[in-house]
């Protein structure tokens, strides 16, 4: 993590198959940033795992935080379990 007099670096990453926004980037201090997760076919969104002051950890696909510190957010996508059909 790095500090700049005018902003902070946010780091985003994912586990599993899916898309996330935003990409890792510098943002102005005090900016509100929306984070979003979209699972790929065959996957479901599981959670965001955040680290850093004012980060978010939870199961909401979309959230907004104010960036006043460096933040890291990781989206977790899990494979969808196939349903078992029992024929009798």
The first five atom37 places (N, CA, C, CB, O) and aatype in JSON, in Angstrom:
{
  "aatype": [20, 20, 20, 20, 20, 20, 20, 20, 20, 20, 20, 20, 20, 20, 20, 20, 20, 20, 20, 20, 20, 20, 20, 20, 20, 20, 20, 20, 20, 20, 20, 20, 20, 20, 20, 20, 20, 20, 20, 20, 20, 20, 20, 20, 20, 20, 20, 20, 20, 20, 20, 20, 20, 20, 20, 20, 20, 20, 20, 20, 20, 20, 20, 20, 20, 20, 20, 20, 20, 20, 20, 20, 20, 20, 20, 20, 20, 20, 20, 20, 20, 20, 20, 20, 20, 20, 20, 20],
  "atom_mask": [
    [1, 1, 1, 1, 1],
    [1, 1, 1, 1, 1],
    [1, 1, 1, 1, 1],
    [1, 1, 1, 1, 1],
    [1, 1, 1, 1, 1],
    [1, 1, 1, 1, 1],
    [1, 1, 1, 1, 1],
    [1, 1, 1, 1, 1],
    [1, 1, 1, 1, 1],
    [1, 1, 1, 1, 1],
    [1, 1, 1, 1, 1],
    [1, 1, 1, 1, 1],
    [1, 1, 1, 1, 1],
    [1, 1, 1, 1, 1],
    [1, 1, 1, 1, 1],
    [1, 1, 1, 1, 1],
    [1, 1, 1, 1, 1],
    [1, 1, 1, 1, 1],
    [1, 1, 1, 1, 1],
    [1, 1, 1, 1, 1],
    [1, 1, 1, 1, 1],
    [1, 1, 1, 1, 1],
    [1, 1, 1, 1, 1],
    [1, 1, 1, 1, 1],
    [1, 1, 1, 1, 1],
    [1, 1, 1, 1, 1],
    [1, 1, 1, 1, 1],
    [1, 1, 1, 1, 1],
    [1, 1, 1, 1, 1],
    [1, 1, 1, 1, 1],
    [1, 1, 1, 1, 1],
    [1, 1, 1, 1, 1],
    [1, 1, 1, 1, 1],
    [1, 1, 1, 1, 1],
    [1, 1, 1, 1, 1],
    [1, 1, 1, 1, 1],
    [1, 1, 1, 1, 1],
    [1, 1, 1, 1, 1],
    [1, 1, 1, 1, 1],
    [1, 1, 1, 1, 1],
    [1, 1, 1, 1, 1],
    [1, 1, 1, 1, 1],
    [1, 1, 1, 1, 1],
    [1, 1, 1, 1, 1],
    [1, 1, 1, 1, 1],
    [1, 1, 1, 1, 1],
    [1, 1, 1, 1, 1],
    [1, 1, 1, 1, 1],
    [1, 1, 1, 1, 1],
    [1, 1, 1, 1, 1],
    [1, 1, 1, 1, 1],
    [1, 1, 1, 1, 1],
    [1, 1, 1, 1, 1],
    [1, 1, 1, 1, 1],
    [1, 1, 1, 1, 1],
    [1, 1, 1, 1, 1],
    [1, 1, 1, 1, 1],
    [1, 1, 1, 1, 1],
    [1, 1, 1, 1, 1],
    [1, 1, 1, 1, 1],
    [1, 1, 1, 1, 1],
    [1, 1, 1, 1, 1],
    [1, 1, 1, 1, 1],
    [1, 1, 1, 1, 1],
    [1, 1, 1, 1, 1],
    [1, 1, 1, 1, 1],
    [1, 1, 1, 1, 1],
    [1, 1, 1, 1, 1],
    [1, 1, 1, 1, 1],
    [1, 1, 1, 1, 1],
    [1, 1, 1, 1, 1],
    [1, 1, 1, 1, 1],
    [1, 1, 1, 1, 1],
    [1, 1, 1, 1, 1],
    [1, 1, 1, 1, 1],
    [1, 1, 1, 1, 1],
    [1, 1, 1, 1, 1],
    [1, 1, 1, 1, 1],
    [1, 1, 1, 1, 1],
    [1, 1, 1, 1, 1],
    [1, 1, 1, 1, 1],
    [1, 1, 1, 1, 1],
    [1, 1, 1, 1, 1],
    [1, 1, 1, 1, 1],
    [1, 1, 1, 1, 1],
    [1, 1, 1, 1, 1],
    [1, 1, 1, 1, 1],
    [1, 1, 1, 1, 1]
  ],
  "atom_positions": [
    [[0.85, -1.18, 0.0], [0.0, 0.0, 0.0], [0.89, 1.24, 0.0], [-0.96, 0.0, 1.23], [1.98, 1.25, 0.56]],
    [[0.4, 2.25, -0.63], [1.19, 3.47, -0.7], [0.32, 4.68, -0.4], [1.85, 3.62, -2.08], [-0.9, 4.63, -0.55]],
    [[0.95, 5.74, 0.01], [0.25, 6.99, 0.32], [0.73, 8.08, -0.61], [0.47, 7.39, 1.79], [1.91, 8.18, -0.94]],
    [[-0.2, 8.89, -1.03], [0.09, 10.07, -1.82], [-0.6, 11.24, -1.11], [-0.39, 9.92, -3.32], [-1.64, 11.03, -0.5]],
    [[-0.05, 12.46, -1.18], [-0.71, 13.57, -0.5], [-2.14, 13.82, -0.98], [0.1, 14.82, -0.7], [-2.93, 14.42, -0.26]],
    [[-2.47, 13.36, -2.18], [-3.8, 13.62, -2.72], [-4.67, 12.38, -2.84], [-3.68, 14.27, -4.05], [-5.83, 12.48, -3.22]],
    [[-4.14, 11.21, -2.53], [-4.96, 10.02, -2.68], [-4.35, 8.76, -2.12], [-5.26, 9.81, -4.11], [-3.28, 8.78, -1.52]],
    [[-5.07, 7.68, -2.32], [-4.67, 6.37, -1.82], [-4.84, 5.33, -2.92], [-5.48, 5.99, -0.56], [-5.63, 5.51, -3.85]],
    [[-4.09, 4.25, -2.8], [-4.2, 3.17, -3.78], [-5.18, 2.14, -3.26], [-2.82, 2.53, -4.07], [-5.08, 1.7, -2.11]],
    [[-6.14, 1.74, -4.1], [-7.02, 0.64, -3.76], [-6.61, -0.56, -4.61], [-8.53, 1.01, -3.99], [-6.36, -0.44, -5.8]],
    [[-6.55, -1.71, -3.97], [-6.16, -2.95, -4.63], [-7.37, -3.86, -4.68], [-4.97, -3.63, -3.89], [-8.0, -4.12, -3.66]],
    [[-7.7, -4.35, -5.87], [-8.81, -5.29, -6.01], [-8.29, -6.58, -6.65], [-9.97, -4.69, -6.84], [-7.4, -6.56, -7.49]],
    [[-8.88, -7.69, -6.23], [-8.5, -8.99, -6.78], [-9.69, -9.92, -6.64], [-7.23, -9.57, -6.07], [-10.71, -9.56, -6.04]],
    [[-9.55, -11.13, -7.19], [-10.65, -12.09, -7.1], [-10.1, -13.5, -6.93], [-11.55, -12.02, -8.33], [-8.96, -13.8, -7.29]],
    [[-10.95, -14.35, -6.37], [-10.7, -15.78, -6.28], [-11.86, -16.42, -7.02], [-10.59, -16.29, -4.76], [-13.02, -16.13, -6.71]],
    [[-11.59, -17.28, -7.98], [-12.65, -17.92, -8.74], [-12.95, -17.13, -10.01], [-13.91, -18.06, -7.9], [-12.22, -16.21, -10.37]],
    [[-14.04, -17.5, -10.68], [-14.37, -16.92, -11.98], [-15.45, -15.86, -11.86], [-14.81, -18.01, -12.95], [-16.57, -16.14, -11.43]],
    [[-15.09, -14.66, -12.24], [-16.03, -13.55, -12.21], [-15.33, -12.26, -12.55], [-16.71, -13.44, -10.85], [-14.1, -12.22, -12.69]],
    [[-16.1, -11.2, -12.68], [-15.55, -9.87, -12.97], [-15.78, -8.97, -11.77], [-16.19, -9.27, -14.25], [-16.76, -9.11, -11.04]],
    [[-14.85, -8.03, -11.6], [-14.98, -7.07, -10.5], [-14.68, -5.66, -11.01], [-14.04, -7.43, -9.34], [-13.99, -5.46, -12.01]],
    [[-15.22, -4.71, -10.29], [-14.96, -3.31, -10.58], [-14.87, -2.58, -9.25], [-16.07, -2.69, -11.49], [-15.65, -2.88, -8.34]],
    [[-13.96, -1.65, -9.1], [-13.02, -1.14, -10.09], [-11.76, -2.0, -10.14], [-12.64, 0.32, -9.77], [-11.59, -2.92, -9.35]],
    [[-10.9, -1.68, -11.09], [-9.57, -2.28, -11.12], [-8.73, -1.58, -10.06], [-8.91, -2.17, -12.55], [-9.1, -0.51, -9.57]],
    [[-7.6, -2.17, -9.71], [-6.69, -1.52, -8.77], [-6.27, -0.16, -9.33], [-5.44, -2.41, -8.48], [-5.9, -0.06, -10.5]],
    [[-6.34, 0.86, -8.5], [-6.05, 2.2, -9.0], [-5.85, 3.19, -7.85], [-7.17, 2.68, -9.91], [-6.18, 2.92, -6.7]],
    [[-5.3, 4.36, -8.2], [-5.2, 5.49, -7.28], [-6.53, 6.22, -7.27], [-4.03, 6.44, -7.66], [-7.15, 6.39, -8.32]],
    [[-6.97, 6.65, -6.1], [-8.18, 7.46, -6.01], [-7.91, 8.65, -5.09], [-9.39, 6.62, -5.48], [-7.05, 8.59, -4.21]],
    [[-8.64, 9.73, -5.31], [-8.49, 10.92, -4.47], [-8.96, 10.62, -3.05], [-9.27, 12.11, -5.07], [-9.96, 9.93, -2.85]],
    [[-8.25, 11.14, -2.09], [-8.64, 10.99, -0.69], [-10.05, 11.52, -0.51], [-7.65, 11.72, 0.26], [-10.38, 12.59, -1.02]],
    [[-10.88, 10.78, 0.22], [-12.25, 11.19, 0.47], [-13.23, 10.78, -0.6], [-12.3, 12.64, 0.64], [-14.44, 11.0, -0.45]],
    [[-12.75, 10.18, -1.69], [-13.66, 9.75, -2.77], [-14.54, 8.59, -2.31], [-12.85, 9.34, -4.01], [-14.1, 7.74, -1.54]],
    [[-15.76, 8.57, -2.79], [-16.64, 7.42, -2.59], [-16.45, 6.51, -3.79], [-18.15, 7.84, -2.42], [-16.58, 6.94, -4.94]],
    [[-16.14, 5.25, -3.53], [-15.87, 4.29, -4.6], [-16.85, 3.13, -4.49], [-14.4, 3.78, -4.54], [-17.03, 2.54, -3.42]],
    [[-17.49, 2.8, -5.61], [-18.41, 1.66, -5.67], [-17.65, 0.42, -6.12], [-19.61, 1.96, -6.63], [-16.91, 0.46, -7.11]],
    [[-17.83, -0.66, -5.41], [-17.24, -1.95, -5.74], [-18.38, -2.87, -6.18], [-16.44, -2.56, -4.51], [-19.44, -2.9, -5.56]],
    [[-18.16, -3.62, -7.27], [-19.19, -4.51, -7.79], [-18.56, -5.84, -8.2], [-19.92, -3.87, -8.97], [-17.4, -5.89, -8.61]],
    [[-19.34, -6.91, -8.1], [-18.89, -8.25, -8.47], [-19.95, -8.93, -9.31], [-18.55, -9.1, -7.22], [-21.14, -8.89, -8.98]],
    [[-19.52, -9.58, -10.41], [-20.41, -10.32, -11.31], [-19.83, -11.7, -11.52], [-20.61, -9.57, -12.66], [-18.74, -11.83, -12.09]],
    [[-20.52, -12.75, -11.08], [-20.0, -14.11, -11.28], [-20.08, -14.55, -12.73], [-20.75, -15.09, -10.4], [-20.99, -14.15, -13.46]],
    [[-19.13, -15.37, -13.15], [-19.16, -16.0, -14.47], [-20.16, -17.15, -14.44], [-17.74, -16.49, -14.9], [-20.57, -17.6, -13.37]],
    [[-20.55, -17.63, -15.62], [-21.47, -18.75, -15.71], [-20.9, -19.94, -14.96], [-21.75, -19.11, -17.18], [-19.73, -20.28, -15.12]],
    [[-21.73, -20.57, -14.15], [-21.3, -21.72, -13.37], [-20.71, -21.36, -12.02], [-20.29, -22.5, -14.15], [-20.3, -22.24, -11.26]],
    [[-20.67, -20.05, -11.72], [-20.14, -19.59, -10.44], [-21.16, -18.71, -9.75], [-18.81, -18.83, -10.63], [-22.06, -18.16, -10.38]],
    [[-21.01, -18.57, -8.44], [-21.84, -17.65, -7.68], [-20.93, -16.77, -6.82], [-22.86, -18.41, -6.79], [-19.86, -17.19, -6.39]],
    [[-21.38, -15.56, -6.6], [-20.63, -14.66, -5.74], [-20.79, -15.14, -4.31], [-21.11, -13.18, -5.89], [-21.89, -15.48, -3.88]],
    [[-19.68, -15.17, -3.56], [-19.71, -15.63, -2.19], [-19.52, -14.47, -1.2], [-18.63, -16.69, -1.97], [-20.33, -14.31, -0.28]],
    [[-18.46, -13.67, -1.38], [-18.2, -12.59, -0.42], [-17.09, -11.67, -0.9], [-17.83, -13.18, 0.94], [-16.31, -12.02, -1.78]],
    [[-17.05, -10.51, -0.3], [-15.9, -9.62, -0.39], [-15.11, -9.78, 0.89], [-16.33, -8.11, -0.62], [-15.68, -9.89, 1.97]],
    [[-13.79, -9.81, 0.77], [-12.91, -9.85, 1.94], [-12.02, -8.61, 1.86], [-12.04, -11.19, 1.98], [-11.21, -8.48, 0.94]],
    [[-12.19, -7.72, 2.81], [-11.45, -6.47, 2.78], [-10.4, -6.39, 3.85], [-12.4, -5.32, 2.93], [-10.49, -7.04, 4.89]],
    [[-9.38, -5.58, 3.57], [-8.38, -5.28, 4.6], [-8.0, -3.81, 4.47], [-7.12, -6.2, 4.46], [-8.01, -3.24, 3.38]],
    [[-7.66, -3.23, 5.58], [-7.36, -1.81, 5.62], [-8.5, -1.07, 6.3], [-7.12, -1.25, 4.2], [-9.66, -1.5, 6.26]],
    [[-8.15, 0.03, 6.93], [-9.17, 0.82, 7.63], [-10.22, 1.3, 6.63], [-8.52, 2.02, 8.36], [-9.87, 1.78, 5.56]],
    [[-11.47, 1.17, 6.96], [-12.65, 1.53, 6.17], [-12.93, 0.54, 5.03], [-12.48, 2.91, 5.58], [-13.74, 0.83, 4.15]],
    [[-12.29, -0.63, 5.05], [-12.59, -1.65, 4.04], [-13.9, -2.34, 4.38], [-11.44, -2.69, 3.93], [-14.46, -2.12, 5.46]],
    [[-14.38, -3.16, 3.46], [-15.64, -3.87, 3.65], [-15.4, -5.37, 3.57], [-16.69, -3.43, 2.59], [-14.65, -5.84, 2.71]],
    [[-16.03, -6.13, 4.46], [-16.06, -7.58, 4.39], [-17.51, -7.98, 4.56], [-15.14, -8.25, 5.48], [-18.15, -7.63, 5.55]],
    [[-18.04, -8.73, 3.59], [-19.43, -9.14, 3.67], [-19.9, -9.77, 2.39], [-20.31, -7.96, 4.01], [-19.12, -9.98, 1.46]],
    [[-21.2, -10.08, 2.34], [-21.76, -10.84, 1.23], [-22.58, -10.02, 0.24], [-22.6, -11.94, 1.76], [-23.24, -10.59, -0.63]],
    [[-22.56, -8.71, 0.35], [-23.27, -7.85, -0.6], [-22.42, -7.71, -1.86], [-23.57, -6.46, 0.01], [-21.23, -7.4, -1.77]],
    [[-23.02, -7.95, -3.05], [-22.26, -7.88, -4.3], [-21.75, -6.48, -4.6], [-23.11, -8.35, -5.45], [-20.68, -6.31, -5.18]],
    [[-22.52, -5.47, -4.21], [-22.18, -4.08, -4.51], [-22.16, -3.28, -3.21], [-23.2, -3.46, -5.52], [-23.06, -3.4, -2.38]],
    [[-21.13, -2.47, -3.05], [-21.05, -1.61, -1.87], [-20.24, -0.37, -2.22], [-20.42, -2.36, -0.66], [-19.52, -0.34, -3.21]],
    [[-20.38, 0.66, -1.4], [-19.66, 1.92, -1.59], [-18.95, 2.25, -0.28], [-20.62, 3.08, -2.01], [-19.54, 2.18, 0.79]],
    [[-17.66, 2.61, -0.4], [-16.92, 3.08, 0.78], [-16.2, 4.37, 0.44], [-15.91, 2.0, 1.27], [-15.9, 4.65, -0.72]],
    [[-15.94, 5.15, 1.47], [-15.18, 6.38, 1.32], [-13.71, 6.03, 1.54], [-15.66, 7.49, 2.34], [-13.35, 5.4, 2.53]],
    [[-12.86, 6.44, 0.6], [-11.45, 6.07, 0.65], [-10.65, 7.16, 1.37], [-10.9, 5.85, -0.77], [-10.39, 8.23, 0.83]],
    [[-10.27, 6.85, 2.6], [-9.42, 7.74, 3.38], [-8.14, 7.05, 3.84], [-10.18, 8.26, 4.59], [-7.34, 7.63, 4.57]],
    [[-7.98, 5.81, 3.4], [-6.81, 4.99, 3.72], [-6.6, 4.03, 2.56], [-6.99, 4.22, 5.1], [-7.53, 3.82, 1.77]],
    [[-5.43, 3.44, 2.42], [-5.26, 2.38, 1.43], [-6.2, 1.21, 1.77], [-3.77, 1.9, 1.38], [-6.36, 0.86, 2.93]],
    [[-6.8, 0.63, 0.76], [-7.78, -0.44, 0.95], [-7.5, -1.57, -0.04], [-9.23, 0.09, 0.78], [-7.1, -1.33, -1.18]],
    [[-7.7, -2.79, 0.42], [-7.62, -3.97, -0.45], [-8.95, -4.71, -0.33], [-6.41, -4.9, -0.05], [-9.44, -4.97, 0.77]],
    [[-9.53, -5.05, -1.49], [-10.79, -5.8, -1.51], [-10.64, -6.99, -2.44], [-11.97, -4.89, -1.96], [-10.2, -6.85, -3.58]],
    [[-11.02, -8.17, -1.96], [-10.95, -9.4, -2.76], [-12.34, -10.01, -2.86], [-9.94, -10.41, -2.15], [-12.99, -10.26, -1.85]],
    [[-12.8, -10.24, -4.1], [-14.09, -10.9, -4.33], [-13.86, -12.41, -4.42], [-14.77, -10.36, -5.63], [-12.91, -12.87, -5.04]],
    [[-14.75, -13.15, -3.79], [-14.66, -14.61, -3.81], [-15.86, -15.17, -4.58], [-14.61, -15.19, -2.35], [-17.01, -14.9, -4.25]],
    [[-15.56, -15.96, -5.62], [-16.57, -16.63, -6.42], [-16.41, -18.13, -6.23], [-16.47, -16.24, -7.93], [-15.29, -18.64, -6.29]],
    [[-17.5, -18.83, -6.02], [-17.46, -20.28, -5.82], [-18.24, -20.97, -6.94], [-18.05, -20.66, -4.42], [-19.23, -20.44, -7.44]],
    [[-17.77, -22.16, -7.33], [-18.54, -22.91, -8.34], [-19.94, -23.24, -7.81], [-17.79, -24.22, -8.73], [-20.12, -23.52, -6.63]],
    [[-20.92, -23.2, -8.7], [-22.28, -23.58, -8.32], [-22.32, -25.1, -8.22], [-23.34, -23.05, -9.35], [-21.9, -25.8, -9.14]],
    [[-22.82, -25.58, -7.13], [-22.93, -27.04, -6.95], [-24.07, -27.57, -7.79], [-23.14, -27.41, -5.46], [-25.18, -27.04, -7.75]],
    [[-23.79, -28.62, -8.57], [-24.89, -29.2, -9.35], [-25.93, -29.81, -8.43], [-24.37, -30.26, -10.34], [-25.6, -30.37, -7.39]],
    [[-27.18, -29.68, -8.83], [-28.26, -30.28, -8.04], [-28.36, -31.76, -8.36], [-29.61, -29.56, -8.31], [-28.28, -32.18, -9.51]],
    [[-28.53, -32.53, -7.32], [-28.67, -33.98, -7.51], [-30.16, -34.3, -7.62], [-28.01, -34.78, -6.33], [-30.97, -33.87, -6.81]],
    [[-30.47, -35.05, -8.63], [-31.85, -35.48, -8.82], [-31.92, -36.96, -8.51], [-32.35, -35.19, -10.28], [-31.17, -37.77, -9.06]],
    [[-32.8, -37.29, -7.61], [-32.97, -38.7, -7.23], [-34.25, -39.22, -7.88], [-33.02, -38.87, -5.65], [-35.34, -38.72, -7.62]],
    [[-34.09, -40.2, -8.72], [-35.23, -40.81, -9.38], [-35.61, -42.07, -8.63], [-34.93, -41.11, -10.88], [-34.75, -42.89, -8.3]],
    [[-36.89, -42.22, -8.37], [-37.3, -43.44, -7.65], [-38.3, -44.22, -8.45], [-37.88, -43.1, -6.28], [-38.76, -45.27, -8.01]]
  ]
}
